[in-house]
């Protein structure tokens, strides 16, 4: 042990001081600056001059008596170990001084060398530990004030839990003891078994220093907050958990928001699935109608003509010629139907070529006039999914125009705008109130196809002012549909 060089003895009896000084010099050889002070006023004056490493204090001085003496000296030297010099009748007051912060006491007249050395060593070490604890507590208080989270300090040996004032987020009054039983009682019954098992596992594993878990915690009003709780485990030399310090984070808002997003995502997925199913059913219905109303009728006529030709009629050549013509029409109709269903890539067509072929077929059988402004450069930048989506939208909207709009002119524009592939389809038909009318299956299909590529879909129409469909698909789509799965 290094010698204590600055020792202050506060004692009004000079012989007692001289005796104590001799003992100190015997047990602590070396240069010891032992100063003698006989009253409290002199202590106050010397406090500004230097700070001792150790103080011996007689509680009964000419200008101060009892515990009050210690409190005043302790205030002056709060970081210095203080040993009380007590008479036989002052033992009780000496114990009170220890409770108030003194490190130890010795009885006058009962001092020996070994006892004095042990007292000095113990007092210095005890004071050092007290200062460490005080520093730790100050740091704990500062952290508690700097956060909005409830911070807790759990003594595992006594089950006592200390909290900062943020524990009031649960609404419980201060006079309710917030101990281990209180915590156990307020963890949601469904979460409690899992939380306790995982916590006990952390205590058992001696190499584990940290624990965290999420659960629901009951508030005073009966509601539950979602909590993310985490703590640091302090262990003794044998590895037993003796203390735990941690904090609760209220994540209720984040959890509820995530639940809402998950719910809305589920609704959107169901709506998308429903639109897909309805689209498939519509497509099947259209194919069925086309087969029944057109091709089936042609084939029935062919069958009738062949039957008549097989009879002994003299006009077989005419029947066979007409049957051949109808058969050729059936083949052409089937080709048109197949072409509308097969993806343009399988037809080895590019987007603009496929649109022009589709438009030319429509122009051959209707009075619609088309104005096409299609960017070849932009089309070359589109991947297969983007090309197919734009082509199907053209097919769907042109079909809608033919069936419902009574339009005479249709304009189709494909251009790049703000990093998007933009498709605009405009007609001069009788239009409709797009704000009031519910979207049909066709419009839903177009919107769903567009949204799958992170695109925007907009339809504008008013009675008597035609209709405009605007589609904008990012050229570098973050997520595309590959084999029916959304990819990152």
Coordinates of C-alpha atoms in Angstrom, one line a residue:
X1 CA 0.0 0.0 0.0
X2 CA 1.3 3.4 -1.0
X3 CA 1.6 5.8 2.1
X4 CA -1.1 8.4 2.5
X5 CA 0.8 11.7 2.5
X6 CA -1.9 14.1 3.4
X7 CA -3.7 13.3 6.7
X8 CA -5.9 15.7 8.7
X9 CA -6.7 15.0 12.3
X10 CA -9.5 17.1 13.7
X11 CA -9.2 16.7 17.4
X12 CA -9.4 19.2 20.3
X13 CA -7.3 17.1 22.6
X14 CA -3.6 17.5 21.8
X15 CA -2.4 14.3 23.7
X16 CA -4.9 12.2 21.7
X17 CA -3.6 13.7 18.5
X18 CA 0.1 13.0 19.4
X19 CA -0.7 9.4 20.3
X20 CA -2.6 8.9 17.0
X21 CA 0.3 10.5 15.0
X22 CA 2.8 8.1 16.5
X23 CA 0.7 5.1 15.6
X24 CA 0.3 6.4 12.0
X25 CA 4.0 6.9 11.6
X26 CA 4.7 3.4 12.9
X27 CA 2.3 1.6 10.6
X28 CA 2.8 3.9 7.6
X29 CA 6.5 4.6 7.3
X30 CA 7.4 7.4 4.9
X31 CA 6.7 11.0 4.5
X32 CA 3.3 11.6 6.1
X33 CA 2.0 15.2 6.2
X34 CA -0.2 14.9 9.3
X35 CA -1.9 18.2 10.1
X36 CA -3.6 19.0 13.4
X37 CA -6.9 21.0 13.6
X38 CA -8.6 21.6 16.9
X39 CA -12.0 23.2 15.9
X40 CA -14.4 23.3 13.0
X41 CA -13.8 27.0 12.1
X42 CA -10.1 26.1 11.4
X43 CA -11.2 23.2 9.3
X44 CA -13.3 25.5 7.2
X45 CA -10.4 27.9 6.7
X46 CA -8.0 25.0 5.7
X47 CA -10.5 23.4 3.3
X48 CA -9.6 26.0 0.7
X49 CA -5.9 25.5 1.0
X50 CA -5.6 21.7 0.3
X51 CA -7.7 18.5 0.3
X52 CA -6.4 15.7 2.5
X53 CA -6.3 12.0 1.5
X54 CA -7.7 10.9 4.9
X55 CA -9.5 12.6 7.8
X56 CA -9.7 11.5 11.4
X57 CA -12.6 13.3 13.1
X58 CA -13.6 13.8 16.7
X59 CA -17.3 14.6 16.7
X60 CA -17.1 16.8 19.8
X61 CA -15.3 20.0 19.1
X62 CA -15.3 23.4 20.9
X63 CA -17.5 24.9 18.2
X64 CA -19.5 21.8 17.0
X65 CA -20.9 18.6 18.5
X66 CA -22.3 15.2 17.5
X67 CA -23.5 14.2 14.1
X68 CA -23.7 17.8 13.0
X69 CA -19.9 17.9 13.1
X70 CA -19.6 15.0 10.7
X71 CA -22.2 16.4 8.3
X72 CA -20.3 19.7 8.1
X73 CA -16.9 18.1 7.5
X74 CA -18.3 15.6 5.0
X75 CA -19.8 18.5 3.1
X76 CA -16.3 20.1 2.9
X77 CA -14.5 16.8 2.0
X78 CA -17.2 14.8 0.2
X79 CA -14.6 12.7 -1.7
X80 CA -12.3 12.0 1.2
X81 CA -12.6 8.9 3.5
X82 CA -13.5 10.0 7.1
X83 CA -12.7 7.9 10.2
X84 CA -14.6 8.9 13.4
X85 CA -12.6 9.2 16.6
X86 CA -15.1 8.2 19.2
X87 CA -15.2 8.0 23.0
X88 CA -16.9 5.1 24.7
X89 CA -20.1 7.1 25.2
X90 CA -20.2 8.4 21.6
X91 CA -20.5 4.9 19.9
X92 CA -24.1 5.4 18.9
X93 CA -23.4 8.8 17.3
X94 CA -20.4 7.2 15.5
X95 CA -22.7 4.6 14.0
X96 CA -25.1 7.3 12.9
X97 CA -22.1 9.0 11.2
X98 CA -21.3 5.8 9.3
X99 CA -24.9 5.6 8.2
X100 CA -24.5 9.2 6.9
X101 CA -21.4 8.4 5.0
X102 CA -18.4 8.0 7.3
X103 CA -16.1 5.0 6.5
X104 CA -15.4 3.7 10.0
X105 CA -14.8 4.6 13.6
X106 CA -12.1 3.8 16.2
X107 CA -12.4 4.2 20.0
X108 CA -10.0 6.5 21.7
X109 CA -7.7 4.6 24.1
X110 CA -8.4 1.3 22.3
X111 CA -6.2 1.8 19.3
X112 CA -3.4 -0.7 18.4
X113 CA -1.2 -0.9 15.4
X114 CA -2.9 -3.7 13.5
X115 CA -6.4 -2.4 14.1
X116 CA -5.5 1.1 13.0
X117 CA -3.8 -0.1 9.8
X118 CA -6.8 -2.3 8.9
X119 CA -9.2 0.6 9.6
X120 CA -7.3 2.9 7.3
X121 CA -7.0 0.4 4.5
X122 CA -10.7 -0.5 4.8
X123 CA -11.8 3.1 4.9
X124 CA -9.9 4.1 1.8
X125 CA -11.1 1.1 -0.2
X126 CA -14.7 1.6 1.0
X127 CA -14.6 5.3 0.1
X128 CA -13.3 4.4 -3.3
X129 CA -16.1 2.0 -3.9
X130 CA -18.7 4.5 -2.7
X131 CA -17.4 7.0 -5.2
X132 CA -17.7 4.4 -8.0
X133 CA -21.2 3.6 -7.0
X134 CA -22.1 7.3 -6.8
X135 CA -20.6 7.8 -10.3
X136 CA -22.5 4.8 -11.6
X137 CA -25.8 6.1 -10.1
X138 CA -25.3 9.6 -11.6
X139 CA -24.7 8.0 -15.0
X140 CA -27.8 5.9 -14.6
X141 CA -29.8 9.0 -13.6
X142 CA -28.4 11.0 -16.6
X143 CA -29.3 8.1 -19.0
X144 CA -32.8 7.9 -17.4
X145 CA -33.4 11.6 -18.0
X146 CA -32.0 11.5 -21.5
X147 CA -34.5 8.9 -22.8
X148 CA -38.2 8.6 -23.2
X149 CA -38.1 4.9 -22.4
X150 CA -38.8 3.4 -19.0
X151 CA -35.3 2.4 -17.6
X152 CA -35.2 -0.3 -14.9
X153 CA -32.6 -1.6 -12.5
X154 CA -33.4 -5.1 -11.2
X155 CA -31.7 -6.5 -8.1
X156 CA -32.0 -10.3 -8.8
X157 CA -31.0 -11.2 -5.2
X158 CA -33.9 -9.2 -3.7
X159 CA -36.3 -8.9 -6.7
X160 CA -36.4 -5.2 -6.1
X161 CA -36.7 -3.1 -9.3
X162 CA -36.0 0.6 -9.5
X163 CA -37.5 2.7 -12.4
X164 CA -37.0 6.1 -13.8
X165 CA -40.0 8.4 -14.1
X166 CA -40.8 7.3 -17.7
X167 CA -42.5 4.2 -16.2
X168 CA -45.6 6.4 -16.0
X169 CA -46.3 5.7 -19.7
X170 CA -48.4 2.8 -18.5
X171 CA -50.6 5.1 -16.4
X172 CA -50.0 3.5 -12.9
X173 CA -49.7 5.9 -10.0
X174 CA -46.4 6.3 -8.1
X175 CA -47.6 4.6 -4.9
X176 CA -48.1 1.3 -6.7
X177 CA -45.0 -0.9 -6.1
X178 CA -43.5 -1.7 -9.5
X179 CA -41.6 -4.8 -8.4
X180 CA -41.2 -8.2 -10.0
X181 CA -44.7 -9.3 -9.1
X182 CA -46.1 -6.2 -10.8
X183 CA -44.2 -6.9 -14.0
X184 CA -45.3 -10.5 -14.1
X185 CA -49.0 -9.6 -13.5
X186 CA -49.0 -7.2 -16.4
X187 CA -47.3 -9.1 -19.2
X188 CA -50.0 -10.4 -21.6
X189 CA -51.0 -14.0 -20.7
X190 CA -50.3 -15.2 -24.2
X191 CA -46.8 -13.7 -24.2
X192 CA -45.8 -14.5 -20.6
X193 CA -44.7 -18.2 -21.0
X194 CA -42.3 -17.4 -23.9
X195 CA -40.9 -14.3 -22.2
X196 CA -40.1 -16.1 -19.0
X197 CA -38.6 -19.2 -20.7
X198 CA -36.3 -17.0 -22.8
X199 CA -35.2 -14.9 -19.8
X200 CA -34.5 -17.9 -17.7
X201 CA -32.3 -19.4 -20.5
X202 CA -30.3 -16.2 -20.5
X203 CA -29.8 -16.4 -16.7
X204 CA -28.7 -20.0 -16.9
X205 CA -26.1 -19.5 -19.7
X206 CA -23.2 -17.9 -17.9
X207 CA -21.7 -16.5 -21.1
X208 CA -24.8 -14.5 -22.0
X209 CA -24.6 -10.8 -21.1
X210 CA -27.6 -9.4 -23.0
X211 CA -31.3 -10.2 -23.3
X212 CA -34.1 -8.7 -25.4
X213 CA -37.7 -9.7 -26.2
X214 CA -40.9 -8.2 -27.4
X215 CA -44.3 -8.6 -25.7
X216 CA -47.5 -6.8 -24.8
X217 CA -47.7 -5.0 -21.4
X218 CA -51.0 -4.0 -19.7
X219 CA -51.7 -0.4 -18.9
X220 CA -53.8 0.9 -16.0
X221 CA -56.8 1.5 -18.4
X222 CA -56.8 -2.2 -19.5
X223 CA -55.2 -1.5 -22.9
X224 CA -51.9 -3.1 -23.9
X225 CA -48.8 -1.5 -25.3
X226 CA -46.4 -3.4 -27.5
X227 CA -43.0 -3.3 -25.8
X228 CA -39.5 -4.1 -27.0
X229 CA -37.5 -4.9 -23.7
X230 CA -33.8 -5.3 -23.5
X231 CA -31.3 -5.6 -20.6
X232 CA -27.7 -6.1 -19.6
X233 CA -27.0 -8.9 -17.1
X234 CA -24.4 -8.4 -14.3
X235 CA -22.9 -11.6 -12.8
X236 CA -20.8 -12.4 -9.8
X237 CA -17.5 -14.2 -9.8
X238 CA -19.2 -17.6 -10.1
X239 CA -21.3 -16.4 -13.1
X240 CA -24.6 -16.1 -11.3
X241 CA -26.9 -13.4 -12.5
X242 CA -27.2 -10.9 -9.6
X243 CA -28.4 -7.7 -11.3
X244 CA -29.9 -6.6 -14.6
X245 CA -30.2 -3.1 -16.1
X246 CA -32.4 -2.4 -19.1
X247 CA -35.0 -0.3 -20.8
X248 CA -38.4 -0.7 -22.3
X249 CA -39.2 0.8 -25.7
X250 CA -42.8 1.5 -26.6
X251 CA -43.2 0.1 -30.2
X252 CA -47.1 0.2 -30.2
X253 CA -47.3 2.7 -33.0
X254 CA -44.9 0.9 -35.2
X255 CA -46.6 -2.5 -34.6
X256 CA -50.1 -1.1 -35.3
X257 CA -48.9 0.6 -38.4
X258 CA -47.3 -2.6 -39.6
X259 CA -50.5 -4.5 -38.9
X260 CA -52.5 -2.0 -40.8
X261 CA -50.1 -2.2 -43.8
X262 CA -50.2 -6.0 -43.7
X263 CA -54.0 -5.8 -43.6
X264 CA -54.2 -3.4 -46.5
X265 CA -51.6 -5.5 -48.4
X266 CA -53.8 -8.5 -47.9
X267 CA -56.8 -6.7 -49.2
X268 CA -54.9 -5.5 -52.3
X269 CA -53.6 -9.0 -52.9
X270 CA -57.1 -10.4 -52.7
X271 CA -58.4 -7.6 -55.0
X272 CA -55.6 -8.4 -57.5
X273 CA -56.3 -12.1 -57.3
X274 CA -60.0 -11.4 -57.8
X275 CA -59.3 -9.1 -60.8
X276 CA -57.0 -11.8 -62.3
X277 CA -59.6 -14.5 -61.8
X278 CA -62.3 -12.2 -63.3
X279 CA -60.0 -11.4 -66.2
X280 CA -59.4 -15.0 -66.9
X281 CA -63.1 -15.7 -66.7
X282 CA -63.8 -12.8 -69.1
X283 CA -61.2 -14.0 -71.5
X284 CA -62.6 -17.5 -71.4
X285 CA -66.1 -16.1 -71.9
X286 CA -64.9 -14.0 -74.9
X287 CA -63.2 -17.1 -76.4
X288 CA -66.4 -19.1 -75.8
X289 CA -68.6 -16.5 -77.4
X290 CA -66.2 -16.2 -80.4
X291 CA -66.2 -19.9 -80.8
X292 CA -70.0 -20.3 -80.4
X293 CA -71.3 -17.2 -82.2
X294 CA -68.9 -17.1 -85.1
X295 CA -66.6 -20.1 -85.7
X296 CA -69.2 -22.7 -84.5
X297 CA -71.8 -21.2 -86.8
X298 CA -69.4 -21.4 -89.7
X299 CA -68.6 -25.0 -89.0
X300 CA -72.3 -25.9 -88.7
X301 CA -72.8 -24.3 -92.2
X302 CA -69.8 -26.3 -93.5
X303 CA -71.3 -29.5 -92.1
X304 CA -74.7 -28.8 -93.7
X305 CA -73.1 -28.0 -97.1
X306 CA -71.0 -31.1 -97.0
X307 CA -74.1 -33.2 -96.1
X308 CA -76.0 -31.7 -99.1
X309 CA -73.0 -32.2 -101.4
X310 CA -72.9 -35.9 -100.3
X311 CA -76.5 -36.3 -101.5
X312 CA -77.3 -37.0 -105.2
X313 CA -77.8 -33.4 -106.0
X314 CA -76.6 -32.2 -109.3
X315 CA -75.1 -29.0 -107.8
X316 CA -72.3 -30.6 -105.8
X317 CA -69.6 -28.3 -107.2
X318 CA -71.4 -25.2 -105.8
X319 CA -71.8 -26.8 -102.4
X320 CA -68.2 -27.9 -102.2
X321 CA -67.0 -24.4 -103.3
X322 CA -69.1 -22.7 -100.6
X323 CA -67.9 -25.2 -98.0
X324 CA -64.3 -24.5 -98.9
X325 CA -64.9 -20.8 -98.6
X326 CA -66.5 -21.2 -95.2
X327 CA -63.7 -23.5 -94.0
X328 CA -61.1 -20.9 -95.1
X329 CA -63.0 -18.2 -93.1
X330 CA -63.0 -20.5 -90.0
X331 CA -59.3 -20.9 -90.3
X332 CA -58.8 -17.1 -90.6
X333 CA -61.0 -16.5 -87.6
X334 CA -59.2 -19.1 -85.5
X335 CA -55.9 -17.5 -86.5
X336 CA -57.1 -14.1 -85.4
X337 CA -58.4 -15.5 -82.1
X338 CA -55.1 -17.3 -81.5
X339 CA -53.0 -14.3 -82.4
X340 CA -54.9 -12.2 -79.8
X341 CA -54.1 -14.7 -77.1
X342 CA -50.5 -15.6 -77.7
X343 CA -47.9 -13.2 -76.2
X344 CA -46.1 -11.1 -78.8
X345 CA -42.7 -12.6 -77.9
X346 CA -43.9 -16.0 -78.8
X347 CA -45.1 -14.6 -82.1
X348 CA -41.6 -13.2 -82.6
X349 CA -43.0 -9.7 -82.8
X350 CA -41.8 -6.4 -81.2
X351 CA -44.3 -4.1 -79.4
X352 CA -44.8 -1.6 -82.2
X353 CA -45.1 -4.2 -84.9
X354 CA -47.7 -6.1 -82.8
X355 CA -49.7 -3.0 -82.2
X356 CA -49.7 -2.1 -86.0
X357 CA -50.8 -5.7 -86.9
X358 CA -53.6 -5.5 -84.4
X359 CA -54.7 -2.0 -85.6
X360 CA -54.6 -3.1 -89.3
X361 CA -56.9 -6.1 -88.6
X362 CA -59.4 -3.8 -86.8
X363 CA -59.3 -1.2 -89.6
X364 CA -60.1 -3.9 -92.1
X365 CA -63.4 -4.7 -90.4
X366 CA -64.4 -1.3 -88.9
X367 CA -64.7 2.4 -89.8
X368 CA -62.3 3.4 -87.0
X369 CA -59.4 5.7 -88.0
X370 CA -56.1 5.4 -86.1
X371 CA -53.3 7.9 -85.5
X372 CA -50.2 6.2 -84.3
X373 CA -47.2 8.1 -82.7
X374 CA -45.0 5.2 -81.5
X375 CA -41.3 5.7 -80.5
X376 CA -39.1 3.0 -81.9
X377 CA -36.2 4.1 -79.7
X378 CA -38.3 3.8 -76.6
X379 CA -39.7 0.4 -77.6
X380 CA -36.2 -0.9 -77.9
X381 CA -35.6 -0.1 -74.2
X382 CA -38.5 -2.1 -72.9
X383 CA -38.2 -5.6 -71.5
X384 CA -40.6 -8.5 -72.4
X385 CA -42.9 -7.9 -69.4
X386 CA -43.2 -4.2 -70.1
X387 CA -43.9 -4.8 -73.8
X388 CA -46.5 -7.4 -73.1
X389 CA -48.2 -5.2 -70.5
X390 CA -48.5 -2.2 -72.9
X391 CA -49.7 -4.5 -75.8
X392 CA -52.4 -6.0 -73.6
X393 CA -53.5 -2.6 -72.5
X394 CA -53.8 -1.5 -76.2
X395 CA -55.8 -4.6 -77.0
X396 CA -58.1 -4.1 -74.0
X397 CA -58.8 -0.4 -74.6
X398 CA -59.2 -0.7 -78.3
X399 CA -61.7 -3.5 -77.7
X400 CA -63.6 -1.2 -75.3
X401 CA -63.7 1.6 -77.9
X402 CA -65.1 -0.7 -80.5
X403 CA -67.8 -2.1 -78.2
X404 CA -68.9 1.0 -76.3
X405 CA -67.6 4.4 -77.5
X406 CA -69.1 4.9 -81.0
X407 CA -65.9 6.7 -81.7
X408 CA -64.6 7.6 -85.2
X409 CA -60.9 8.4 -84.4
X410 CA -58.4 6.8 -82.0
X411 CA -54.9 8.2 -81.2
X412 CA -52.2 6.0 -79.7
X413 CA -49.0 7.6 -78.4
X414 CA -45.9 5.8 -77.0
X415 CA -43.2 8.1 -75.7
X416 CA -40.7 8.6 -72.9
X417 CA -41.5 11.1 -70.2
X418 CA -39.7 11.6 -66.8
X419 CA -38.0 8.3 -67.0
X420 CA -41.2 6.4 -67.8
X421 CA -42.6 4.6 -70.8
X422 CA -45.8 6.5 -71.3
X423 CA -48.8 5.1 -73.3
X424 CA -51.7 7.4 -74.1
X425 CA -54.9 6.1 -75.9
X426 CA -57.5 8.7 -76.8
X427 CA -60.8 8.4 -78.6
X428 CA -63.5 10.9 -79.7
X429 CA -66.4 8.7 -78.6
X430 CA -69.4 9.6 -76.5
X431 CA -67.4 9.1 -73.2
X432 CA -68.7 8.6 -69.7
X433 CA -68.5 10.0 -66.2
X434 CA -65.2 8.4 -65.0
X435 CA -65.6 9.9 -61.5
X436 CA -69.0 8.1 -60.9
X437 CA -68.7 5.0 -63.0
X438 CA -67.3 1.8 -61.3
X439 CA -64.4 0.2 -63.1
X440 CA -65.3 -2.8 -65.1
X441 CA -63.2 -6.0 -65.4
X442 CA -61.4 -4.7 -68.4
X443 CA -60.3 -1.5 -66.7
X444 CA -59.3 -3.4 -63.5
X445 CA -57.2 -5.8 -65.6
X446 CA -55.4 -2.9 -67.2
X447 CA -54.8 -1.2 -63.8
X448 CA -53.6 -4.5 -62.3
X449 CA -51.1 -5.2 -65.1
X450 CA -49.8 -1.6 -64.7
X451 CA -49.4 -1.8 -60.9
X452 CA -47.5 -5.1 -61.1
X453 CA -44.7 -3.1 -62.8
X454 CA -44.9 -0.2 -60.3
X455 CA -46.7 1.9 -62.9
X456 CA -49.4 4.5 -62.8
X457 CA -52.8 4.1 -64.5
X458 CA -55.2 7.0 -65.1
X459 CA -58.5 7.1 -67.0
X460 CA -60.2 10.4 -67.9
X461 CA -63.6 10.7 -69.5
X462 CA -66.6 12.9 -69.6
X463 CA -70.0 12.5 -71.3
X464 CA -69.6 13.7 -74.9
X465 CA -65.8 14.3 -74.6
X466 CA -64.4 10.9 -75.4
X467 CA -62.0 9.0 -73.2
X468 CA -58.2 9.1 -72.5
X469 CA -56.2 6.3 -70.9
X470 CA -52.7 7.2 -69.6
X471 CA -50.2 4.6 -68.5
X472 CA -46.7 5.3 -67.1
X473 CA -44.3 2.5 -66.4
X474 CA -40.8 3.1 -65.0
X475 CA -38.2 2.2 -67.6
X476 CA -36.1 0.6 -64.8
X477 CA -38.8 -1.2 -62.9
X478 CA -37.7 -2.2 -59.4
X479 CA -39.9 -5.2 -59.3
X480 CA -41.1 -7.3 -62.2
X481 CA -43.2 -10.5 -62.4
X482 CA -41.1 -13.5 -63.3
X483 CA -42.8 -16.8 -63.6
X484 CA -45.7 -15.5 -61.5
X485 CA -43.4 -14.3 -58.6
X486 CA -42.6 -10.7 -57.7
X487 CA -38.8 -10.3 -57.8
X488 CA -36.7 -7.6 -56.1

